[in-house]
């Protein structure tokens, strides 16, 4: 088999993804068709694939900035540096808990898997359209074209990698159930919104037949915490450290809710939290449940593929937590701003150290 990238240092899944389509003719992702076309266009070389992924990463930063503006409701000075920071930030590294900065922890910023990199861009673009749809949905001004755009972008995202759908669809189902029961939204309106996932479910069923068909000898089983334990000395601690910034922000927000509940007797305080923030928490909970309970069997048993949904959910949780942190600053709540800011800055430093050492040639298992 030809080696598509013969460096022992820059370990990645990309050579295998290229080999699967070029040598084996095995397709399950939109990226496979893109890689094959670029490979042939480059005369059997991989330079165009490398350029393509560089463009995707750059576009992800730009799209993240646009998503931040959508969440903020306006463009702010912080959106540009915030977008770059959110695409660089890494887990809160403590060597005792997990000696590898990358594989011992969980992160929304994944560098070794090209399908995740492409899926994340599509997912960010989808969330931009989704938030716009939410505003129209609330005001009864949405149209069939808005539904079609959402369904199409979600289907493309799923075609690249189904992981985003596995966290978005359950979170959406919970939200729609809440709208129906608590907010008294019309059943037809709820059903129409929920149907945006149907085309993507069709895509995922096809992918499932390719990845877990009878001839593959692959499947999955329930196993508690096994995936998190592959490369961490203290996996329960690394799970918390991977969530350090969102946890810091969330603790202060929860404290506010409890104060309103106890001091002001405001029993509805929890229901007044920002909907986008709550939705990102829902996705993270769903992703965590999938990652902590499920593991593949067969040849991919140690690949940790059920972590991808949790990773993309973490990316959005960090983004919404970043927005909440900027609100602390605007409200001049200096103690919580300093604590959360300090955690985020340290995680940014971890990200810069990781990335600089990565491009210097260290492997993911040395970082």
Coordinates of N, CA, C and O in Angstrom, one line a residue, residues 277-357:
X277 N -27.4 29.0 25.4 CA -26.4 28.4 26.4 C -27.0 27.1 27.0 O -26.2 26.1 27.0
X278 N -28.3 27.0 27.3 CA -28.9 25.8 27.8 C -28.8 24.7 26.7 O -28.5 23.5 27.0
X279 N -29.0 25.0 25.5 CA -29.0 24.1 24.4 C -27.6 23.5 24.3 O -27.5 22.3 24.0
X280 N -26.6 24.3 24.4 CA -25.2 23.8 24.3 C -24.9 22.8 25.4 O -24.2 21.8 25.3
X281 N -25.5 23.1 26.6 CA -25.3 22.2 27.8 C -26.0 20.9 27.5 O -25.4 19.8 27.8
X282 N -27.2 20.9 26.9 CA -27.9 19.7 26.5 C -27.1 18.8 25.6 O -27.0 17.6 25.8
X283 N -26.5 19.5 24.5 CA -25.7 18.7 23.6 C -24.5 18.1 24.3 O -24.2 16.9 24.0
X284 N -23.9 18.8 25.2 CA -22.7 18.3 25.9 C -23.1 17.1 26.8 O -22.4 16.1 26.9
X285 N -24.3 17.2 27.4 CA -24.7 16.1 28.3 C -25.0 14.8 27.4 O -24.6 13.7 27.8
X286 N -25.6 15.0 26.3 CA -25.9 13.9 25.4 C -24.6 13.3 24.9 O -24.4 12.1 24.9
X287 N -23.7 14.2 24.4 CA -22.4 13.7 23.9 C -21.6 12.9 25.0 O -21.0 11.9 24.7
X288 N -21.6 13.5 26.2 CA -20.9 12.8 27.3 C -21.5 11.4 27.6 O -20.8 10.5 27.8
X289 N -22.9 11.4 27.6 CA -23.5 10.1 27.9 C -23.2 9.0 26.8 O -22.9 7.9 27.2
X290 N -23.1 9.5 25.6 CA -22.7 8.5 24.5 C -21.3 8.1 24.7 O -21.0 6.9 24.5
X291 N -20.4 9.0 25.0 CA -19.0 8.7 25.1 C -18.7 7.8 26.3 O -17.8 7.0 26.3
X292 N -19.4 8.1 27.4 CA -19.1 7.3 28.6 C -19.7 5.9 28.6 O -19.2 5.1 29.4
X293 N -20.7 5.7 27.8 CA -21.4 4.4 27.8 C -21.1 3.5 26.6 O -21.1 2.3 26.8
X294 N -20.7 4.1 25.5 CA -20.6 3.3 24.3 C -19.2 3.1 23.8 O -18.4 4.1 23.9
X295 N -18.9 2.0 23.2 CA -17.6 1.7 22.7 C -17.7 0.8 21.5 O -18.6 -0.1 21.5
X296 N -16.9 0.9 20.5 CA -17.0 0.0 19.3 C -16.4 -1.3 19.6 O -15.5 -1.4 20.5
X297 N -16.8 -2.3 18.8 CA -16.1 -3.6 18.9 C -15.5 -3.9 17.5 O -15.8 -3.2 16.5
X298 N -14.6 -4.8 17.4 CA -14.0 -5.1 16.2 C -12.7 -4.3 16.0 O -12.0 -3.9 16.9
X299 N -12.3 -4.1 14.7 CA -11.1 -3.4 14.4 C -10.9 -2.0 14.9 O -9.8 -1.5 15.1
X300 N -12.1 -1.3 15.2 CA -12.0 0.1 15.7 C -12.3 0.2 17.2 O -12.7 1.2 17.7
X301 N -12.1 -0.9 17.9 CA -12.4 -0.9 19.3 C -11.7 0.1 20.2 O -12.1 0.5 21.2
X302 N -10.5 0.5 19.7 CA -9.7 1.5 20.5 C -9.6 2.8 19.8 O -8.7 3.6 20.2
X303 N -10.4 3.0 18.8 CA -10.3 4.3 18.1 C -11.1 5.4 18.8 O -10.9 6.6 18.5
X304 N -12.0 5.1 19.8 CA -12.7 6.1 20.5 C -13.6 6.9 19.7 O -13.8 8.1 19.9
X305 N -14.3 6.3 18.7 CA -15.1 7.1 17.7 C -16.4 7.7 18.3 O -16.9 8.6 17.8
X306 N -16.8 7.2 19.5 CA -18.0 7.8 20.1 C -17.6 9.0 20.9 O -18.5 9.7 21.5
X307 N -16.3 9.4 20.9 CA -15.9 10.7 21.5 C -16.2 11.9 20.5 O -16.2 13.0 21.0
X308 N -16.4 11.6 19.2 CA -16.5 12.7 18.3 C -17.7 13.6 18.6 O -17.7 14.8 18.5
X309 N -18.8 13.0 18.9 CA -20.0 13.8 19.2 C -19.8 14.7 20.4 O -20.2 15.8 20.5
X310 N -19.1 14.1 21.4 CA -18.8 14.9 22.7 C -17.9 16.0 22.3 O -18.0 17.1 22.9
X311 N -16.9 15.7 21.4 CA -15.9 16.8 21.1 C -16.6 18.0 20.4 O -16.4 19.1 20.8
X312 N -17.5 17.7 19.4 CA -18.2 18.9 18.8 C -19.1 19.6 19.7 O -19.3 20.8 19.7
X313 N -19.7 18.8 20.7 CA -20.6 19.5 21.7 C -19.7 20.3 22.6 O -20.2 21.4 23.0
X314 N -18.5 19.9 22.9 CA -17.6 20.7 23.8 C -17.3 22.0 23.1 O -17.2 23.0 23.7
X315 N -17.1 21.9 21.8 CA -16.7 23.1 21.0 C -17.8 24.2 21.2 O -17.5 25.4 21.5
X316 N -19.1 23.8 21.1 CA -20.2 24.8 21.2 C -20.4 25.2 22.7 O -20.8 26.3 22.9
X317 N -20.1 24.3 23.6 CA -20.2 24.6 25.0 C -19.2 25.7 25.4 O -19.5 26.6 26.1
X318 N -18.0 25.5 24.9 CA -16.9 26.5 25.1 C -17.3 27.8 24.5 O -17.1 28.9 25.1
X319 N -17.9 27.8 23.3 CA -18.3 29.0 22.7 C -19.4 29.8 23.5 O -19.3 31.0 23.7
X320 N -20.4 29.1 23.9 CA -21.5 29.8 24.7 C -21.0 30.2 26.1 O -21.4 31.2 26.6
X321 N -20.1 29.4 26.7 CA -19.5 29.8 27.9 C -18.6 31.0 27.8 O -18.6 31.9 28.7
X322 N -18.0 31.1 26.6 CA -17.2 32.3 26.4 C -18.1 33.6 26.3 O -17.7 34.6 26.8
X323 N -19.2 33.4 25.7 CA -20.2 34.5 25.6 C -20.7 34.9 27.0 O -20.7 36.1 27.3
X324 N -20.9 33.9 27.8 CA -21.4 34.2 29.2 C -20.3 34.9 30.0 O -20.6 35.8 30.8
X325 N -19.0 34.5 29.8 CA -17.9 35.2 30.5 C -17.8 36.6 30.1 O -17.5 37.5 30.9
X326 N -18.0 36.9 28.8 CA -17.9 38.4 28.4 C -19.1 39.1 29.0 O -18.9 40.3 29.3
X327 N -20.2 38.5 29.3 CA -21.3 39.2 30.0 C -20.9 39.5 31.5 O -21.3 40.5 32.0
X328 N -20.1 38.6 32.1 CA -19.5 38.9 33.4 C -18.7 40.2 33.4 O -18.8 41.0 34.3
X329 N -17.9 40.3 32.3 CA -17.1 41.5 32.2 C -17.9 42.7 32.0 O -17.7 43.8 32.6
X330 N -18.9 42.6 31.2 CA -19.8 43.8 30.9 C -20.6 44.2 32.1 O -20.9 45.4 32.3
X331 N -20.9 43.2 33.0 CA -21.7 43.5 34.2 C -20.7 43.9 35.3 O -21.2 44.1 36.5
X332 N -19.4 44.0 35.1 CA -18.4 44.4 36.1 C -18.4 43.5 37.3 O -18.2 43.9 38.4
X333 N -18.6 42.2 37.1 CA -18.5 41.2 38.1 C -17.1 40.7 38.1 O -16.8 39.7 37.5
X334 N -16.2 41.4 38.8 CA -14.8 41.3 38.6 C -14.2 39.9 39.1 O -13.3 39.4 38.6
X335 N -14.7 39.4 40.3 CA -14.2 38.2 40.8 C -14.4 37.0 39.9 O -13.5 36.3 39.5
X336 N -15.7 36.9 39.5 CA -15.9 35.8 38.5 C -15.3 36.0 37.2 O -14.9 35.0 36.5
X337 N -15.2 37.2 36.8 CA -14.5 37.5 35.5 C -13.1 37.1 35.5 O -12.5 36.5 34.6
X338 N -12.4 37.4 36.7 CA -11.0 37.1 36.9 C -10.8 35.6 37.0 O -9.9 35.0 36.4
X339 N -11.6 34.9 37.7 CA -11.5 33.4 37.9 C -11.7 32.7 36.6 O -10.8 31.9 36.2
X340 N -12.8 33.0 35.9 CA -13.1 32.3 34.6 C -12.0 32.7 33.6 O -11.6 31.9 32.8
X341 N -11.7 34.0 33.6 CA -10.7 34.5 32.6 C -9.3 33.8 32.8 O -8.6 33.5 31.9
X342 N -9.0 33.6 34.1 CA -7.7 33.0 34.4 C -7.7 31.5 33.9 O -6.7 31.1 33.4
X343 N -8.8 30.8 34.1 CA -8.9 29.4 33.6 C -8.8 29.4 32.1 O -8.0 28.6 31.5
X344 N -9.5 30.3 31.4 CA -9.5 30.4 30.0 C -8.1 30.7 29.4 O -7.6 30.1 28.5
X345 N -7.4 31.7 30.1 CA -6.1 32.1 29.6 C -5.1 30.9 29.8 O -4.3 30.6 28.9
X346 N -5.2 30.2 30.9 CA -4.3 29.0 31.1 C -4.6 28.0 30.0 O -3.6 27.4 29.4
X347 N -5.8 27.7 29.7 CA -6.2 26.8 28.7 C -5.7 27.2 27.3 O -5.4 26.4 26.4
X348 N -5.7 28.5 27.1 CA -5.2 29.1 25.8 C -3.7 28.9 25.8 O -3.2 28.5 24.7
X349 N -3.0 29.1 26.9 CA -1.6 28.8 26.9 C -1.3 27.3 26.6 O -0.4 27.0 25.9
X350 N -2.1 26.4 27.2 CA -2.0 25.0 26.9 C -2.2 24.8 25.4 O -1.5 24.0 24.8
X351 N -3.1 25.5 24.8 CA -3.3 25.4 23.4 C -2.2 25.8 22.5 O -1.8 25.2 21.5
X352 N -1.6 27.0 22.9 CA -0.5 27.5 22.2 C 0.7 26.6 22.3 O 1.5 26.3 21.3
X353 N 1.0 26.1 23.5 CA 2.1 25.1 23.7 C 1.9 23.9 22.9 O 2.8 23.4 22.2
X354 N 0.7 23.3 22.9 CA 0.4 22.1 22.2 C 0.6 22.3 20.7 O 1.3 21.6 20.0
X355 N 0.0 23.4 20.1 CA 0.1 23.6 18.7 C 1.6 23.9 18.3 O 2.0 23.4 17.2
X356 N 2.3 24.7 19.0 CA 3.7 25.0 18.7 C 4.5 23.7 18.7 O 5.4 23.5 17.8
X357 N 4.3 22.8 19.7 CA 5.1 21.6 19.7 C 4.6 20.6 18.6 O 5.4 19.9 18.1

